[in-house]
PDB file of C-alpha atoms in Angstrom:
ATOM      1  CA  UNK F   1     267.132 -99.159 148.626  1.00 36.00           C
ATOM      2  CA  UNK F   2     264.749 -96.760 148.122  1.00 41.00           C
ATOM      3  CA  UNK F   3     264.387 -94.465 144.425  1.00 47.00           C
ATOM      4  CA  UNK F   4     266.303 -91.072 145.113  1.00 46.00           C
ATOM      5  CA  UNK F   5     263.462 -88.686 146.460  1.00 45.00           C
ATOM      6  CA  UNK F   6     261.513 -91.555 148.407  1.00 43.00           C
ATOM      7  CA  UNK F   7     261.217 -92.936 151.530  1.00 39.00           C
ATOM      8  CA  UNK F   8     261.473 -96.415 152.904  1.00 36.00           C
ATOM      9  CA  UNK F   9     257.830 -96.431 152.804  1.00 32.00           C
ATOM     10  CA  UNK F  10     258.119 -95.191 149.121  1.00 38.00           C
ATOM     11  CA  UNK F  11     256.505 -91.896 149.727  1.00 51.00           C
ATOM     12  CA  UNK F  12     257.981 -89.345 147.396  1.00 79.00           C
ATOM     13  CA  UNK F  13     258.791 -86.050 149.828  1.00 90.00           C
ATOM     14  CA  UNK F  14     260.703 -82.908 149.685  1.00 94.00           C
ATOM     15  CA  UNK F  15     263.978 -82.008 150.040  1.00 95.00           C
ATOM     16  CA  UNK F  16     264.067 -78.837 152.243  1.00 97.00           C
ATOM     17  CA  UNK F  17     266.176 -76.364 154.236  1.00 97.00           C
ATOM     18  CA  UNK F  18     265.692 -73.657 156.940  1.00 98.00           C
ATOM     19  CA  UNK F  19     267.662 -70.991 156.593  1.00 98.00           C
ATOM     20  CA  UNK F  20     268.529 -68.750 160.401  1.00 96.00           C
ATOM     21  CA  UNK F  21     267.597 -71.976 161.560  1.00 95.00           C
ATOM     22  CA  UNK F  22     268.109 -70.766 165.069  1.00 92.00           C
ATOM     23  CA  UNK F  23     265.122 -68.375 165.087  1.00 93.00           C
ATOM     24  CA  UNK F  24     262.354 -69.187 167.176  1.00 92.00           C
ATOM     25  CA  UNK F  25     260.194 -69.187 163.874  1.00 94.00           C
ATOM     26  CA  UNK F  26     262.301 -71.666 162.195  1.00 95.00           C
ATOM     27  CA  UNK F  27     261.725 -73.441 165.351  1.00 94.00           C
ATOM     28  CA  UNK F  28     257.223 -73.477 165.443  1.00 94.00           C
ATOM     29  CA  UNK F  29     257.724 -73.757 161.384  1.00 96.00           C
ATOM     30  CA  UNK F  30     259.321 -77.076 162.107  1.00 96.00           C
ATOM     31  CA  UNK F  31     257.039 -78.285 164.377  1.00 95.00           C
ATOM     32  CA  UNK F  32     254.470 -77.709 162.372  1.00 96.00           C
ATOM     33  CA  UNK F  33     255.485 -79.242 159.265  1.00 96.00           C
ATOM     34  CA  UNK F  34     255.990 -82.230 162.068  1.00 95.00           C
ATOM     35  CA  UNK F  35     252.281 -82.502 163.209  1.00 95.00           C
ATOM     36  CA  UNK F  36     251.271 -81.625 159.686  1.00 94.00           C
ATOM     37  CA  UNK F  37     253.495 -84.715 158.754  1.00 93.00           C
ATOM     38  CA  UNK F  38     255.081 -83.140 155.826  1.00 94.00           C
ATOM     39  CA  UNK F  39     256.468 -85.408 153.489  1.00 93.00           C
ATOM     40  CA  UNK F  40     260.567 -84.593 153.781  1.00 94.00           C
ATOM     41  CA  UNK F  41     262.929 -86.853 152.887  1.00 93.00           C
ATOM     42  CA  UNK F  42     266.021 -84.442 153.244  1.00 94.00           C
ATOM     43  CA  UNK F  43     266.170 -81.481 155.925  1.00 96.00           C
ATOM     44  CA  UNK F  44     269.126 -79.241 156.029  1.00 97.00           C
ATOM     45  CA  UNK F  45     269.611 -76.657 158.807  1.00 97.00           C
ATOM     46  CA  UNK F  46     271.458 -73.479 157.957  1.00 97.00           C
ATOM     47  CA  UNK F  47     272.623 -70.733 160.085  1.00 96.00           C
ATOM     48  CA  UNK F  48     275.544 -67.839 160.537  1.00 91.00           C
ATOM     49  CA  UNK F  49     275.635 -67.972 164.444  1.00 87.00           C
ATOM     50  CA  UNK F  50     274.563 -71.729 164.488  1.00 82.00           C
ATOM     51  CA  UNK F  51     277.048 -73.583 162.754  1.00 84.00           C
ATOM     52  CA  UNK F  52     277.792 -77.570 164.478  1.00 90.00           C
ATOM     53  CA  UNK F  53     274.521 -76.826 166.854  1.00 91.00           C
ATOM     54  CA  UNK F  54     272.743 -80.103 166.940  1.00 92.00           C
ATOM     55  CA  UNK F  55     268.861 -79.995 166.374  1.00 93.00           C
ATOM     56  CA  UNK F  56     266.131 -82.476 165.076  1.00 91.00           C
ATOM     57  CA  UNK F  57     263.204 -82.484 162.768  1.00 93.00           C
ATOM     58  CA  UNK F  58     260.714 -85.371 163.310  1.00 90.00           C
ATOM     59  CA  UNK F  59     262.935 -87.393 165.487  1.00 90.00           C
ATOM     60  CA  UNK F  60     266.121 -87.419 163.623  1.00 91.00           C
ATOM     61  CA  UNK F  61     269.112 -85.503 164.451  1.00 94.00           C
ATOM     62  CA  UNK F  62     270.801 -82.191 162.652  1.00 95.00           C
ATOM     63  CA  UNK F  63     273.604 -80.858 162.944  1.00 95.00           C
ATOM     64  CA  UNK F  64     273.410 -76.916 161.746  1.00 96.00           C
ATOM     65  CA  UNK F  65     275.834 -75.645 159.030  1.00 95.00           C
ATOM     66  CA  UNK F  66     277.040 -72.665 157.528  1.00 95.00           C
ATOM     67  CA  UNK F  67     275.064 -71.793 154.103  1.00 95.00           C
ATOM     68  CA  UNK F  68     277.488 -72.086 151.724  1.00 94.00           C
ATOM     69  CA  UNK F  69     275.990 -71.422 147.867  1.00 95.00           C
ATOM     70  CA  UNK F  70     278.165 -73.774 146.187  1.00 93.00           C
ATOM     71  CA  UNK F  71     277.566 -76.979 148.595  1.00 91.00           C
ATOM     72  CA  UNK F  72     273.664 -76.477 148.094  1.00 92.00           C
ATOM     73  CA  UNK F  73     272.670 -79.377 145.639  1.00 90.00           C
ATOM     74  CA  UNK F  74     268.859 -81.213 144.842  1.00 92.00           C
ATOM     75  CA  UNK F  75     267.036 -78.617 147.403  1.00 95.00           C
ATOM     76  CA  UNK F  76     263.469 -78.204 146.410  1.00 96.00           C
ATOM     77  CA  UNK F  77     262.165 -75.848 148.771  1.00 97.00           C
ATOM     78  CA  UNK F  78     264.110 -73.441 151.147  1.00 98.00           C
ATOM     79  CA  UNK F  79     262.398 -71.412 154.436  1.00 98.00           C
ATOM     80  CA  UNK F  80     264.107 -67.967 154.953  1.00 98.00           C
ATOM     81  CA  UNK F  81     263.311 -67.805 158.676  1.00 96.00           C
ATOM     82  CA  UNK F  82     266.169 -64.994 159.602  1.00 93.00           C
ATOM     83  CA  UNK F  83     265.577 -61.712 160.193  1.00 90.00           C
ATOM     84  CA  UNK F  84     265.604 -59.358 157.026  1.00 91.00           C
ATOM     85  CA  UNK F  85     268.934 -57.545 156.910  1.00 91.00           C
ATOM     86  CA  UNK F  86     269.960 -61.643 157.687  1.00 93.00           C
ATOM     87  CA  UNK F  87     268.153 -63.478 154.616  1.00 96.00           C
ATOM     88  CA  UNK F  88     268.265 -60.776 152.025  1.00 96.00           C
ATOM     89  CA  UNK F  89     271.918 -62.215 150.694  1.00 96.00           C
ATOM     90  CA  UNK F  90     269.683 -65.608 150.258  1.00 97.00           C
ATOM     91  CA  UNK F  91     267.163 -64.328 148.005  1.00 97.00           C
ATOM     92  CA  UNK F  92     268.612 -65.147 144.817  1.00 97.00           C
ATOM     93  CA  UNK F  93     270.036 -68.730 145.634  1.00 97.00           C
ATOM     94  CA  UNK F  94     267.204 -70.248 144.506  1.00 97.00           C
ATOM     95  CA  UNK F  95     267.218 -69.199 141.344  1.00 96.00           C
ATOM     96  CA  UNK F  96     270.899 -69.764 140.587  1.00 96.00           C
ATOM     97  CA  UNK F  97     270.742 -73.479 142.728  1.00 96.00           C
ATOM     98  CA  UNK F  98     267.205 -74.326 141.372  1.00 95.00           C
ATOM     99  CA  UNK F  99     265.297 -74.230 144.429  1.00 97.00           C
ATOM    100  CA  UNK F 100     262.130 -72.368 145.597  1.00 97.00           C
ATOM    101  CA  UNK F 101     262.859 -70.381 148.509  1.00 98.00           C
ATOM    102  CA  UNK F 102     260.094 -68.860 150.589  1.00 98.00           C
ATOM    103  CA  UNK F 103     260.886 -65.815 152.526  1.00 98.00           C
ATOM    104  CA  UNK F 104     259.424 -65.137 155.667  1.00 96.00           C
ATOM    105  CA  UNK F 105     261.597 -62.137 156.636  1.00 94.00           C
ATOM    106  CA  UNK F 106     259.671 -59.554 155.070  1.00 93.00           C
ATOM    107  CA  UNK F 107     262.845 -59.027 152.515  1.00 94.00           C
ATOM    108  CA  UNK F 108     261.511 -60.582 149.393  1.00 96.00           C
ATOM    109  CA  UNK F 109     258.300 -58.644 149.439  1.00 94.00           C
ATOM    110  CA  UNK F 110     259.678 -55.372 148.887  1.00 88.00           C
ATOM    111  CA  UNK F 111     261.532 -56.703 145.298  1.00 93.00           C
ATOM    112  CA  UNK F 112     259.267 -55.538 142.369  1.00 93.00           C
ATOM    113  CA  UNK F 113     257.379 -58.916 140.868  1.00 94.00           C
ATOM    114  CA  UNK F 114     258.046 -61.364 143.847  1.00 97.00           C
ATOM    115  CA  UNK F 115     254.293 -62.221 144.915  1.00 97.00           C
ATOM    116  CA  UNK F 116     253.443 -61.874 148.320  1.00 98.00           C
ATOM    117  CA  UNK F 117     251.163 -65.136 149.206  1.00 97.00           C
ATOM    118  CA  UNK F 118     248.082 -65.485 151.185  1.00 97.00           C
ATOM    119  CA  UNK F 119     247.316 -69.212 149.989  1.00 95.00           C
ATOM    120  CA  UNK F 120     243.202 -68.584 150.865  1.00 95.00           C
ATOM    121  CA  UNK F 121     243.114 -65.384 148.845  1.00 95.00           C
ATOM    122  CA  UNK F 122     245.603 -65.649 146.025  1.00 95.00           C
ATOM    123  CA  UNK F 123     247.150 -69.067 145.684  1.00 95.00           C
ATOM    124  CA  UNK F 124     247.258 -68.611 142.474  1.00 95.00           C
ATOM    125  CA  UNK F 125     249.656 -66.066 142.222  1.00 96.00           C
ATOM    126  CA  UNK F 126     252.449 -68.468 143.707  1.00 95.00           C
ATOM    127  CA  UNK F 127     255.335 -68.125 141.041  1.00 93.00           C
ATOM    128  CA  UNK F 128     259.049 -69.651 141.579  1.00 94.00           C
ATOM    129  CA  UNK F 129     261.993 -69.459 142.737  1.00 97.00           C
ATOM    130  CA  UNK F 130     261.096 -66.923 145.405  1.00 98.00           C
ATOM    131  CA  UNK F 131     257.534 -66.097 147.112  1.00 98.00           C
ATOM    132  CA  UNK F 132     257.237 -63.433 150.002  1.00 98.00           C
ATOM    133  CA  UNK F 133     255.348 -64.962 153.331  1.00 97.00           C
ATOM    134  CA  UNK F 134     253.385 -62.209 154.583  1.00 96.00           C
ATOM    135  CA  UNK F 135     253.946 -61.042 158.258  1.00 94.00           C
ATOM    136  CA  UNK F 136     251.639 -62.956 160.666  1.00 93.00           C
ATOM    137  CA  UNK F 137     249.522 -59.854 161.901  1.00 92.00           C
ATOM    138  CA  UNK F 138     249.205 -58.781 157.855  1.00 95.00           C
ATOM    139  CA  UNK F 139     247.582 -62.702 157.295  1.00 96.00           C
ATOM    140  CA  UNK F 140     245.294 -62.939 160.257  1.00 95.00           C
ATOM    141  CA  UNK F 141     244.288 -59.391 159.151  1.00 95.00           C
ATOM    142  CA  UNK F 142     243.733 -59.934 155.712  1.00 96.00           C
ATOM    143  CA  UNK F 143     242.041 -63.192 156.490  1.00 96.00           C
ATOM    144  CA  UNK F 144     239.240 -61.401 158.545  1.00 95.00           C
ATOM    145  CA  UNK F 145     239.014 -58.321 156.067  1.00 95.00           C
ATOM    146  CA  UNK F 146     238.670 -60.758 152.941  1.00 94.00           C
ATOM    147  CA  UNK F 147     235.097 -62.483 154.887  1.00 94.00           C
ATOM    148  CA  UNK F 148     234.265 -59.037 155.989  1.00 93.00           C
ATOM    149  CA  UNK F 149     234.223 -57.709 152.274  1.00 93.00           C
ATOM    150  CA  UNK F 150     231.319 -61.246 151.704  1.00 92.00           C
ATOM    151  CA  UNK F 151     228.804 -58.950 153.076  1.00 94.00           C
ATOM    152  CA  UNK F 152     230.056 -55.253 152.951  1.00 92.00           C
ATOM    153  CA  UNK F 153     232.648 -53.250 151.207  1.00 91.00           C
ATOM    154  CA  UNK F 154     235.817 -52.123 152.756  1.00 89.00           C
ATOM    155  CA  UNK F 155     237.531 -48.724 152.115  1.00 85.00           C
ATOM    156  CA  UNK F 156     240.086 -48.798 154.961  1.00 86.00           C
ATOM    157  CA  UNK F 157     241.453 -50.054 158.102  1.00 89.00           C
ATOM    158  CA  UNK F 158     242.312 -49.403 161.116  1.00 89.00           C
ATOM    159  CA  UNK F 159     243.703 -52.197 163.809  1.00 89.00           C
ATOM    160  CA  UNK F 160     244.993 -52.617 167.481  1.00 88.00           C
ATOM    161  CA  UNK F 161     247.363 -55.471 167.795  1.00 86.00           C
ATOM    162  CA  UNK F 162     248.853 -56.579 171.172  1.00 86.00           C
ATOM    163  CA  UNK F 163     251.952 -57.881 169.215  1.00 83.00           C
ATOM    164  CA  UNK F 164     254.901 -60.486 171.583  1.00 86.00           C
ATOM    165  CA  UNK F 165     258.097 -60.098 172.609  1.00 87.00           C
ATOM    166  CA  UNK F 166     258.759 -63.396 170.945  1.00 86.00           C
ATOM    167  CA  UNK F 167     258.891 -61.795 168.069  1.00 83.00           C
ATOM    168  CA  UNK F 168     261.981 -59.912 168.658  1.00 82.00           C
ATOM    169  CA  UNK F 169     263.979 -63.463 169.354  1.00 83.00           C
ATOM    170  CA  UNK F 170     264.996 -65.480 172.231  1.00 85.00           C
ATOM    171  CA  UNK F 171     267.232 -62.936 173.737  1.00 88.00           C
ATOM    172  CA  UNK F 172     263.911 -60.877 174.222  1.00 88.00           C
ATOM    173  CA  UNK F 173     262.112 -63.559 176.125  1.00 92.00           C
ATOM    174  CA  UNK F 174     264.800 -64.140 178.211  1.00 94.00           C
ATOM    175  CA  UNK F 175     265.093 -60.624 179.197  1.00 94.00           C
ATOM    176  CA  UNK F 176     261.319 -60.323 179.559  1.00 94.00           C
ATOM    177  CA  UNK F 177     262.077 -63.195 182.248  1.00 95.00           C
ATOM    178  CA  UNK F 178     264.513 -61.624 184.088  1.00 95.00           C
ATOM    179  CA  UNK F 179     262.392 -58.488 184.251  1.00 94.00           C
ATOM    180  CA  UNK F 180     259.839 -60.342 185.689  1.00 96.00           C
ATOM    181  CA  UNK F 181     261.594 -61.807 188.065  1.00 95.00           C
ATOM    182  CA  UNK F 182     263.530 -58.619 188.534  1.00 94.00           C
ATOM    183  CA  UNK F 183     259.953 -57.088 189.504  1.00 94.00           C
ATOM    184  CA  UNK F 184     258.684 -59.513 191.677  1.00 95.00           C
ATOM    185  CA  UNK F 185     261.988 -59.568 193.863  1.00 94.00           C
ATOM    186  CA  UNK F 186     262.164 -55.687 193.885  1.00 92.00           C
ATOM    187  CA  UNK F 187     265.626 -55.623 192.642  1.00 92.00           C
ATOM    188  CA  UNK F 188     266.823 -54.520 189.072  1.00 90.00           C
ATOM    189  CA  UNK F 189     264.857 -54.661 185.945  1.00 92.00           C
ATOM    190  CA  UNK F 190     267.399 -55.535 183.093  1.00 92.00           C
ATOM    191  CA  UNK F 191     266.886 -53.181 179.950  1.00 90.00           C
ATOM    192  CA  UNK F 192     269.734 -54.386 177.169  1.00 88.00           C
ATOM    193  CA  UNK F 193     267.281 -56.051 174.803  1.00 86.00           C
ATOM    194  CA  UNK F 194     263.851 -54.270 175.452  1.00 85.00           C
ATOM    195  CA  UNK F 195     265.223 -50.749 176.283  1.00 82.00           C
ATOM    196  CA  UNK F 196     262.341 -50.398 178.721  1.00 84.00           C
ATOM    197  CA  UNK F 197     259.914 -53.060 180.917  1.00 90.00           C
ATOM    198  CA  UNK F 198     257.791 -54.802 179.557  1.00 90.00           C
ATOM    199  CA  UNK F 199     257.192 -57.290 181.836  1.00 93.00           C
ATOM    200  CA  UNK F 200     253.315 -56.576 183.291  1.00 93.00           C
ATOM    201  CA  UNK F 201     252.945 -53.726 180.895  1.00 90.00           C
ATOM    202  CA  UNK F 202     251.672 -52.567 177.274  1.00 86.00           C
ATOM    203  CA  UNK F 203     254.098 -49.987 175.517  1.00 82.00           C
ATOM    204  CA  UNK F 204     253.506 -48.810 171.898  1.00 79.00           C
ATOM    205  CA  UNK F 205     255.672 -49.512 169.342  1.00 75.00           C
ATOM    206  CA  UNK F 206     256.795 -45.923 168.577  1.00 69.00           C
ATOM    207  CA  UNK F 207     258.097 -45.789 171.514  1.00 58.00           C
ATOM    208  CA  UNK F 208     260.505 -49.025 171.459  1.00 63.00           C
ATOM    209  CA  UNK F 209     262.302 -48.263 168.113  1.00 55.00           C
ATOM    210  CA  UNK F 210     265.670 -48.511 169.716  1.00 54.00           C
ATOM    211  CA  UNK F 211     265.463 -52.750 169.914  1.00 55.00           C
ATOM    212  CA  UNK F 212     262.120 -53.166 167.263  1.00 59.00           C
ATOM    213  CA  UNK F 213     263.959 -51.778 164.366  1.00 58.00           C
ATOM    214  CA  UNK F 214     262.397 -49.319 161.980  1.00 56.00           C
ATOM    215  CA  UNK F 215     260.175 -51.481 159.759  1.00 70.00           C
ATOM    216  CA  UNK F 216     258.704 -53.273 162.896  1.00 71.00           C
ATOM    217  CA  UNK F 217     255.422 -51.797 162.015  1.00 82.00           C
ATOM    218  CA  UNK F 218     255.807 -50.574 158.511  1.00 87.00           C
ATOM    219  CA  UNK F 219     255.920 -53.863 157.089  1.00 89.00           C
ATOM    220  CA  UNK F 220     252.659 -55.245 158.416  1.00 89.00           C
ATOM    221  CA  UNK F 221     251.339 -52.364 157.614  1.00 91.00           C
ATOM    222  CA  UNK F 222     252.654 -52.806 153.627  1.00 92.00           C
ATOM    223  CA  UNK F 223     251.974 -55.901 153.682  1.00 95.00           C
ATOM    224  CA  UNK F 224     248.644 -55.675 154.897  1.00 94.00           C
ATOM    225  CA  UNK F 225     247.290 -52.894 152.075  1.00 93.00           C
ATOM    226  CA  UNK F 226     248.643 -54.995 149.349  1.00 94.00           C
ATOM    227  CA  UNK F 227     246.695 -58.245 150.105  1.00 95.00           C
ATOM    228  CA  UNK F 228     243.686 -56.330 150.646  1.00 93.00           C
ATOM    229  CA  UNK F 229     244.417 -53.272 147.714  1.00 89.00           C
ATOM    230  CA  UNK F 230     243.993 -50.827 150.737  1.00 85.00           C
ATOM    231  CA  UNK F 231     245.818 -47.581 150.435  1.00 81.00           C
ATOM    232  CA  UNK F 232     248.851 -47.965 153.119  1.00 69.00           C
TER     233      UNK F 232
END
């Protein structure tokens, strides 16, 4: 039998969890930890909605549970991958349970002295339990502003981003499906998700705030002026 924390192949790994495990970017985070072959030895899926869904991570089979604080024992790192209003009860677990947890949500960063972590421009400002993912828009942004500022200085910035309905969740892609089809077959264009088309069409954020939510843009926008020390 292998040492607790090792594999058969006496590799020692990590024991972690995804939290709003249903989420399309708990989903791409766990295939990439696959192809990256991250060393896990435990995987836990937790989720509200989700609970006795089966799922898999590297070829083994999950079945989804309810978080429950008290059950949570020898987690090392945890992946908030829920939307904000859904991981913010989260935040402190690791702290209490002894766990790092790494928000993705966009609810840790706005907690006074929780760093928010770019790991090519400040990896050495990670500090447990609890580190703030920046948004994915605020990275790729900051990332091309930090090489920009090899050659020049940068006093501000100003950015167009054709952003995806996959961010808004499943339920959005589906309808974005149906709309298409809907337009192609000149019958109804469903509007329950999305409030408006968007299938073969641009539409600004400001005008979508009905099914974006109200910190859609604000937090890339935060987020983005902190990496960088921009004014916001």
């Amino acid at each position: 039998m292998p040492a607790e924390g090792q594999t058969a192949f006496g590799r020692t790994g990590a024991r972690i969890a995804f939290f709003g495990s249903g989420s399309l970017l708990s989903r791409e985070l766990r295939a990439a930890l696959e192809q990256r072959a991250f060393p896990a030895v435990d995987v836990r899926l937790y989720d509200e909605a989700g609970q006795g869904a089966l799922s898999e991570f590297d070829g083994e089979a999950l079945v989804v549970s309810r978080p429950d604080e008290e059950s949570i024992l020898g987690l090392d790192i945890a992946f908030l991958c829920g939307t904000r209003s859904e991981m913010t009860p989260y935040l402190d677990w690791g702290s209490r349970r002894g766990f790092t947890a790494i928000d993705l949500s966009g609810a840790a960063a706005a907690r006074p002295g929780v760093p928010l972590i770019h790991t090519e421009l400040n990896p050495g400002a990670i500090s447990p339990p609890l580190i703030a993912s920046p948004h994915p828009l605020a990275h790729n942004l900051a990332t091309v502003v930090s090489v920009a500022r090899q050659v020049a200085s940068v006093g501000a910035l100003r950015a167009v981003a054709f952003r995806p309905v996959s961010e808004l969740g499943a339920a959005a892609i589906d309808e974005l499906y149906q709309q298409t089809v809907g337009l192609l077959s000149f019958s109804e264009v469903p509007r329950e998700t999305l409030d408006r088309q968007l299938a073969f069409n641009l539409v600004s954020s400001k005008g979508m705030q009905g099914s974006l939510g109200p910190d859609y843009d604000e937090r890339a926008i935060a987020e983005t002026s902190r990496l960088l020390d921009l004014p916001a």
